[in-house]
PDB file of C-alpha atoms in Angstrom:
ATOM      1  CA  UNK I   1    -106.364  27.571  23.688  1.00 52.00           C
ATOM      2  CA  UNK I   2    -109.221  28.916  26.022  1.00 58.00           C
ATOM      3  CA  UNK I   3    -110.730  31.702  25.357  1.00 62.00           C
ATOM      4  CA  UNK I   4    -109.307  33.940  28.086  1.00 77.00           C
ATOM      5  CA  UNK I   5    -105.933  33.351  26.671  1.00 83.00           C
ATOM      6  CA  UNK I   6    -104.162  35.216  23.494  1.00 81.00           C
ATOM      7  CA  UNK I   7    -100.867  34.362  22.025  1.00 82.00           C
ATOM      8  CA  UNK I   8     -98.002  36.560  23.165  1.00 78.00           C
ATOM      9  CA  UNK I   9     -94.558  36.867  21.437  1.00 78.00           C
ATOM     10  CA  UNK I  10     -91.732  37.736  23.218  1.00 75.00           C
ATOM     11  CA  UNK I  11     -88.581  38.723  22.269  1.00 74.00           C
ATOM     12  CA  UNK I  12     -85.199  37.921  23.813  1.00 74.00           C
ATOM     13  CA  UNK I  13     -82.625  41.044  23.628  1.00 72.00           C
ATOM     14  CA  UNK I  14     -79.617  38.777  23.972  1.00 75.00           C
ATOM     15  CA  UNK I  15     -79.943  36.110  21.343  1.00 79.00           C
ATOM     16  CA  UNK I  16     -82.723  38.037  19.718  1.00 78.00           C
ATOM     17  CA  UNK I  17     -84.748  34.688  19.229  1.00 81.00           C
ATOM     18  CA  UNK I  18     -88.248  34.993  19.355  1.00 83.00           C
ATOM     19  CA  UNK I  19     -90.550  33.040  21.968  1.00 79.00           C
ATOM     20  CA  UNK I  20     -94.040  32.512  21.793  1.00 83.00           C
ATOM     21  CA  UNK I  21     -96.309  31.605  24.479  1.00 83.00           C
ATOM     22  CA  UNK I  22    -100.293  31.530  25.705  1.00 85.00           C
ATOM     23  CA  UNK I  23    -101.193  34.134  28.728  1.00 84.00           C
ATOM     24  CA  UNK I  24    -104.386  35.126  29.675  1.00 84.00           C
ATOM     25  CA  UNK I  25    -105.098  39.272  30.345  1.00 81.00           C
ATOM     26  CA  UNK I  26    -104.647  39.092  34.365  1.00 85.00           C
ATOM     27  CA  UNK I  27    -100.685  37.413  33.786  1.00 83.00           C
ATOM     28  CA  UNK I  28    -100.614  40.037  31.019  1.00 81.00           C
ATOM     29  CA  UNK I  29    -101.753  43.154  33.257  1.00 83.00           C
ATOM     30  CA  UNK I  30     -99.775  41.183  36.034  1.00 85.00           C
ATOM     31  CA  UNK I  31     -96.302  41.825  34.033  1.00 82.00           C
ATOM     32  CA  UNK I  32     -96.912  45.339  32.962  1.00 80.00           C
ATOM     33  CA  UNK I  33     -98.337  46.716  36.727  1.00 83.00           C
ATOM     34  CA  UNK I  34     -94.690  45.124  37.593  1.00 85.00           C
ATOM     35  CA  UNK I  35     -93.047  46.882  35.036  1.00 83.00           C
ATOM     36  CA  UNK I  36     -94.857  50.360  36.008  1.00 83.00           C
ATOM     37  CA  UNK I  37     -94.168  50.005  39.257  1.00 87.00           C
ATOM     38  CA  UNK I  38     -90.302  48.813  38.762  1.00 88.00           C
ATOM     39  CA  UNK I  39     -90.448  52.103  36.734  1.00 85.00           C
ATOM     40  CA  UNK I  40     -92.478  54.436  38.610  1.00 85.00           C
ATOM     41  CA  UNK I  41     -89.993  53.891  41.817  1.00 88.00           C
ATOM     42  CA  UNK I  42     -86.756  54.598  39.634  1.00 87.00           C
ATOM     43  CA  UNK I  43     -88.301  57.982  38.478  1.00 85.00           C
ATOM     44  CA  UNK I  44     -89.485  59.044  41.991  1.00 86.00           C
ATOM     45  CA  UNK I  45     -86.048  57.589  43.298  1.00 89.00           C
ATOM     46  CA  UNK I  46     -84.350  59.862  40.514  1.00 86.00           C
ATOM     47  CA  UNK I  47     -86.234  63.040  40.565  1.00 85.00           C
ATOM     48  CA  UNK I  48     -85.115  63.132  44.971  1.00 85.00           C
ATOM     49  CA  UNK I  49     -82.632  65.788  45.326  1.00 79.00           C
ATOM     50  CA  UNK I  50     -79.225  64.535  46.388  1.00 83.00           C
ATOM     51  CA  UNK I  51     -80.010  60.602  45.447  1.00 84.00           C
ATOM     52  CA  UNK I  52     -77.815  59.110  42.512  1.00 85.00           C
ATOM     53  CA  UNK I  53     -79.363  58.573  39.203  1.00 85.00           C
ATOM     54  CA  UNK I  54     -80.672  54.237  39.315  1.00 86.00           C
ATOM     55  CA  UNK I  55     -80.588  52.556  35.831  1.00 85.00           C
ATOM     56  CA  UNK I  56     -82.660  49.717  34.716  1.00 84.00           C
ATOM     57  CA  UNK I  57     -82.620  49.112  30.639  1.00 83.00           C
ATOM     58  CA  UNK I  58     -85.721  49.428  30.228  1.00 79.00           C
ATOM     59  CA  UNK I  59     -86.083  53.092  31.687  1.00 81.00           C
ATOM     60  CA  UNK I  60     -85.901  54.880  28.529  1.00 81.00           C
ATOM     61  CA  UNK I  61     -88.604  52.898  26.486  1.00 79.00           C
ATOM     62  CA  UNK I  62     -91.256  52.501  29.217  1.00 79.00           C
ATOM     63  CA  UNK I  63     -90.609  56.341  30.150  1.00 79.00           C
ATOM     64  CA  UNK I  64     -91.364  56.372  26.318  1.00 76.00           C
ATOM     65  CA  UNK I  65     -94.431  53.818  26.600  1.00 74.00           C
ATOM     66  CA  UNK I  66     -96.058  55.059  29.645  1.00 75.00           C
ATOM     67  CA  UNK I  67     -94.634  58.861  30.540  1.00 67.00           C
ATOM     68  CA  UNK I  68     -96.033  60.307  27.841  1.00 63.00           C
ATOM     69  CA  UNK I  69     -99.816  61.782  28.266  1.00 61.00           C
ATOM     70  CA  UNK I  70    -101.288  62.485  24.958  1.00 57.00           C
ATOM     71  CA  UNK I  71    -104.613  64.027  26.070  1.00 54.00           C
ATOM     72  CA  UNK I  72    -101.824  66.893  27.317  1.00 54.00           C
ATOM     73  CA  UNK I  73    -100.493  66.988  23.686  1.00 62.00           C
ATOM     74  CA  UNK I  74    -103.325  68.895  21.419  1.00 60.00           C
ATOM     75  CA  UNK I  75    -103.674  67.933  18.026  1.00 61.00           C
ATOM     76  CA  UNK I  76    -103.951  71.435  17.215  1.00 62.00           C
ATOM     77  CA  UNK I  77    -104.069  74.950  18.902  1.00 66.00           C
ATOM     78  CA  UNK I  78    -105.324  78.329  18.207  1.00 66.00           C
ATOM     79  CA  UNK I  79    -104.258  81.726  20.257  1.00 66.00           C
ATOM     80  CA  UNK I  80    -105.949  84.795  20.079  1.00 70.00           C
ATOM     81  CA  UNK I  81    -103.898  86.304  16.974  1.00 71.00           C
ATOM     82  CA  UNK I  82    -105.153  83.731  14.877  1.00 63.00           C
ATOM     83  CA  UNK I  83    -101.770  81.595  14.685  1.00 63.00           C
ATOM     84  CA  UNK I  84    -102.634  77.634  14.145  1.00 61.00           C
ATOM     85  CA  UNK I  85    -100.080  75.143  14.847  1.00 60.00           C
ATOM     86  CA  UNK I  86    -101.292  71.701  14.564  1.00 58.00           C
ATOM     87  CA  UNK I  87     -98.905  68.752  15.313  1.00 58.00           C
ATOM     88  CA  UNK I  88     -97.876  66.073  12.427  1.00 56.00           C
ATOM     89  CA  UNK I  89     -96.874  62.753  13.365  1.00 49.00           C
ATOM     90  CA  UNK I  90     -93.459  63.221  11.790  1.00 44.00           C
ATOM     91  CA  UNK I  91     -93.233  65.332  15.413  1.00 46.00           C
ATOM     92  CA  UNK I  92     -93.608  62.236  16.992  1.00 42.00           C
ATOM     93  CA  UNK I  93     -91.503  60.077  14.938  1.00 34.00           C
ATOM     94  CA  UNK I  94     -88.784  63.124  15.230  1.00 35.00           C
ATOM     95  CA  UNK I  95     -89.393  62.468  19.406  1.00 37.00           C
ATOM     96  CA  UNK I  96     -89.402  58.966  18.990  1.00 35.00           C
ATOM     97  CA  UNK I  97     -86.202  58.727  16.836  1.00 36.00           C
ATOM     98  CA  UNK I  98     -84.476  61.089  18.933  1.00 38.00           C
ATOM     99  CA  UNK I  99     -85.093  59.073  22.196  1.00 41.00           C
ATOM    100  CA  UNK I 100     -81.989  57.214  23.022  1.00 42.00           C
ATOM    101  CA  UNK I 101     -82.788  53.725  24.391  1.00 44.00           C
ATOM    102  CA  UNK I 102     -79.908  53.538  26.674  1.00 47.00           C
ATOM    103  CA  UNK I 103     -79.951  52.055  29.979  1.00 49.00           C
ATOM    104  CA  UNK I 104     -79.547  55.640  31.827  1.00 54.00           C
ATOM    105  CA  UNK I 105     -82.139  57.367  32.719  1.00 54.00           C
ATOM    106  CA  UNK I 106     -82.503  60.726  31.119  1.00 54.00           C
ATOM    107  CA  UNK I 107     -79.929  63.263  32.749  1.00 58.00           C
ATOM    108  CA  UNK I 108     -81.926  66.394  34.749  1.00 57.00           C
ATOM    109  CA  UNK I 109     -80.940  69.638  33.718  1.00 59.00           C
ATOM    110  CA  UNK I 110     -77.735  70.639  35.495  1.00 55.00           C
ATOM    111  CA  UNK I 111     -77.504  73.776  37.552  1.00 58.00           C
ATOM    112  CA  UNK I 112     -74.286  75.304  35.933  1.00 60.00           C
ATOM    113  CA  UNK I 113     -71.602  75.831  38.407  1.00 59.00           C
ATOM    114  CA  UNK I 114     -69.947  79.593  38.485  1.00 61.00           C
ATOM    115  CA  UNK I 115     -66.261  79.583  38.132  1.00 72.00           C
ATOM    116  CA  UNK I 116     -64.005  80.400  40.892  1.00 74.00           C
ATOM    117  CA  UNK I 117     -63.684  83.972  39.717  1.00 75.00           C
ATOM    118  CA  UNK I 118     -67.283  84.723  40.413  1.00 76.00           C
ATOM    119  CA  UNK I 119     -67.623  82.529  43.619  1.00 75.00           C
ATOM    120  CA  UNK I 120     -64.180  85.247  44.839  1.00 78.00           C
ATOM    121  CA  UNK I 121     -66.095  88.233  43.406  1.00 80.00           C
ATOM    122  CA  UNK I 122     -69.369  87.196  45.084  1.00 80.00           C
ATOM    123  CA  UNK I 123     -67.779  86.630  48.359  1.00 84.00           C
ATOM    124  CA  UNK I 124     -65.801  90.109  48.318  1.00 86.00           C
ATOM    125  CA  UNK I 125     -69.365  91.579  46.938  1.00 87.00           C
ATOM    126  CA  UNK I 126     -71.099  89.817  50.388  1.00 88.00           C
ATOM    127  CA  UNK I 127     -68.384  90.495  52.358  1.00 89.00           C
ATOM    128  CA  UNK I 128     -68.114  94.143  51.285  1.00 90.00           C
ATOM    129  CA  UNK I 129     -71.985  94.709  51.821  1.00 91.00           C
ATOM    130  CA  UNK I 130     -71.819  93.021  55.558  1.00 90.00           C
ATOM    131  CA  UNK I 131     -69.002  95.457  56.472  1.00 92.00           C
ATOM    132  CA  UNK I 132     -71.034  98.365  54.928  1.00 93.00           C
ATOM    133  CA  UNK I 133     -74.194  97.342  57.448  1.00 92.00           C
ATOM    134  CA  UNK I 134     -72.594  96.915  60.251  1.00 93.00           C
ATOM    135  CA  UNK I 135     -71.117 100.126  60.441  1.00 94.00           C
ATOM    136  CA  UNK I 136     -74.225 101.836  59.743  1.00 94.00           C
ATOM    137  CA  UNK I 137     -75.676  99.919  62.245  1.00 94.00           C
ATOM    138  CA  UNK I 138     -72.641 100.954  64.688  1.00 95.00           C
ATOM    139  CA  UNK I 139     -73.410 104.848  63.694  1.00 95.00           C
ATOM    140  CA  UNK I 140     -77.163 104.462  64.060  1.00 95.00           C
ATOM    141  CA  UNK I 141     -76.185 102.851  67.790  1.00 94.00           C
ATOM    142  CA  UNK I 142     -73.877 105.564  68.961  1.00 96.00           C
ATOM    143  CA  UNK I 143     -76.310 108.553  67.792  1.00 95.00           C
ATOM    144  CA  UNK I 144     -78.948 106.512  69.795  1.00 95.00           C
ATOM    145  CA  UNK I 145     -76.615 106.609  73.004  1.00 95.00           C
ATOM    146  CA  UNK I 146     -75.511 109.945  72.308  1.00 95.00           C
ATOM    147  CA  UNK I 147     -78.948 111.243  72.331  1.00 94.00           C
ATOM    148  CA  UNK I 148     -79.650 109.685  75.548  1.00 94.00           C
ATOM    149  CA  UNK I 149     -76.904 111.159  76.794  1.00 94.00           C
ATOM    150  CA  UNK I 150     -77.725 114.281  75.692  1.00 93.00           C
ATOM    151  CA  UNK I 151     -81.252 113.806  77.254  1.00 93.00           C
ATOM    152  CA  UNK I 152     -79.831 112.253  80.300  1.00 92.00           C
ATOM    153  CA  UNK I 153     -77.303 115.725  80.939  1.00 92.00           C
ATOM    154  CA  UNK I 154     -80.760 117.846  80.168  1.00 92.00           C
ATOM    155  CA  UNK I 155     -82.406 116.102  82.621  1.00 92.00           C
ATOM    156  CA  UNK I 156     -79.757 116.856  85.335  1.00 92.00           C
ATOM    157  CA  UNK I 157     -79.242 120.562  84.496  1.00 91.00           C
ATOM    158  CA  UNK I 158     -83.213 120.924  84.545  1.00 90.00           C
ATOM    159  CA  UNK I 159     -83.264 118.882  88.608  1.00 90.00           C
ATOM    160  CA  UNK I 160     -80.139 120.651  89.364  1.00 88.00           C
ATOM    161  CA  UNK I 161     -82.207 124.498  89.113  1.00 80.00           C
TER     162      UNK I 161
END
């Protein structure tokens, strides 16, 4: 054993047999810039509008490992009416318990979908207002030509003197 190299135990999900082996930091950084970047392209890939949701098992627990950012997560704050809330870990045992380690990725929240009723009523609604503009826009129109008309027959009684 060099020493560049630590011990590493790994464990195997299916049998759930336990391996150990030697590996020196680069192989180590090696494997987890892999795993970042296997991870990184299912979240961009997932958080595109319109593509389907990728799996990978792993998604949940390196979301877990490397999507959180503590330095955004104060230990404590204060606001200006003198309320203190400070954070405990059993918070993040509570997050860490409640984060399911399933192989989907987490599910975005949904836009909720009006009912048929509403779609009908908001159509009618549109549909209602359109009809409404248009014939204002008719009666604006035909006072427009009817005071050129009326302009246009001053006009000819005024050359005809």
């Amino acid at each position: 054993m060099s020493d560049s190299e630590v011990e590493v135990a790994l464990l195997d999900d299916d049998s759930g047999v336990e391996y150990t082996c030697m590996m020196t930091a680069e192989e180590i950084e090696r494997g987890n810039s892999g795993l970042k970047r296997i991870y990184k392209s299912i979240k961009d890939h997932n958080n595109k509008s319109g593509n389907g949701p990728r799996t990978w098992v792993y998604f949940n627990t390196m979301g877990f490992v490397i999507g959180s950012k503590p330095y955004m997560k104060p230990i404590a704050t204060v606001s200006s009416t003198g309320v203190k809330n400070y954070a405990t870990n059993n918070e993040s045992v509570f997050n860490v318990a409640s984060e399911t380690l399933s192989s989907e990725p987490p599910r975005k929240n949904l836009i909720q979908i009006p009912t048929v009723d509403k779609v009908v009523l908001a159509i009618q609604q549109n549909k209602t207002i359109d009809e409404e503009n248009r014939e204002r826009r008719h009666r604006e129109k035909m006072e427009q030509k009817k005071e050129a008309l009326d302009l246009l027959s001053r006009l000819i009684t005024a050359l005809e003197k």
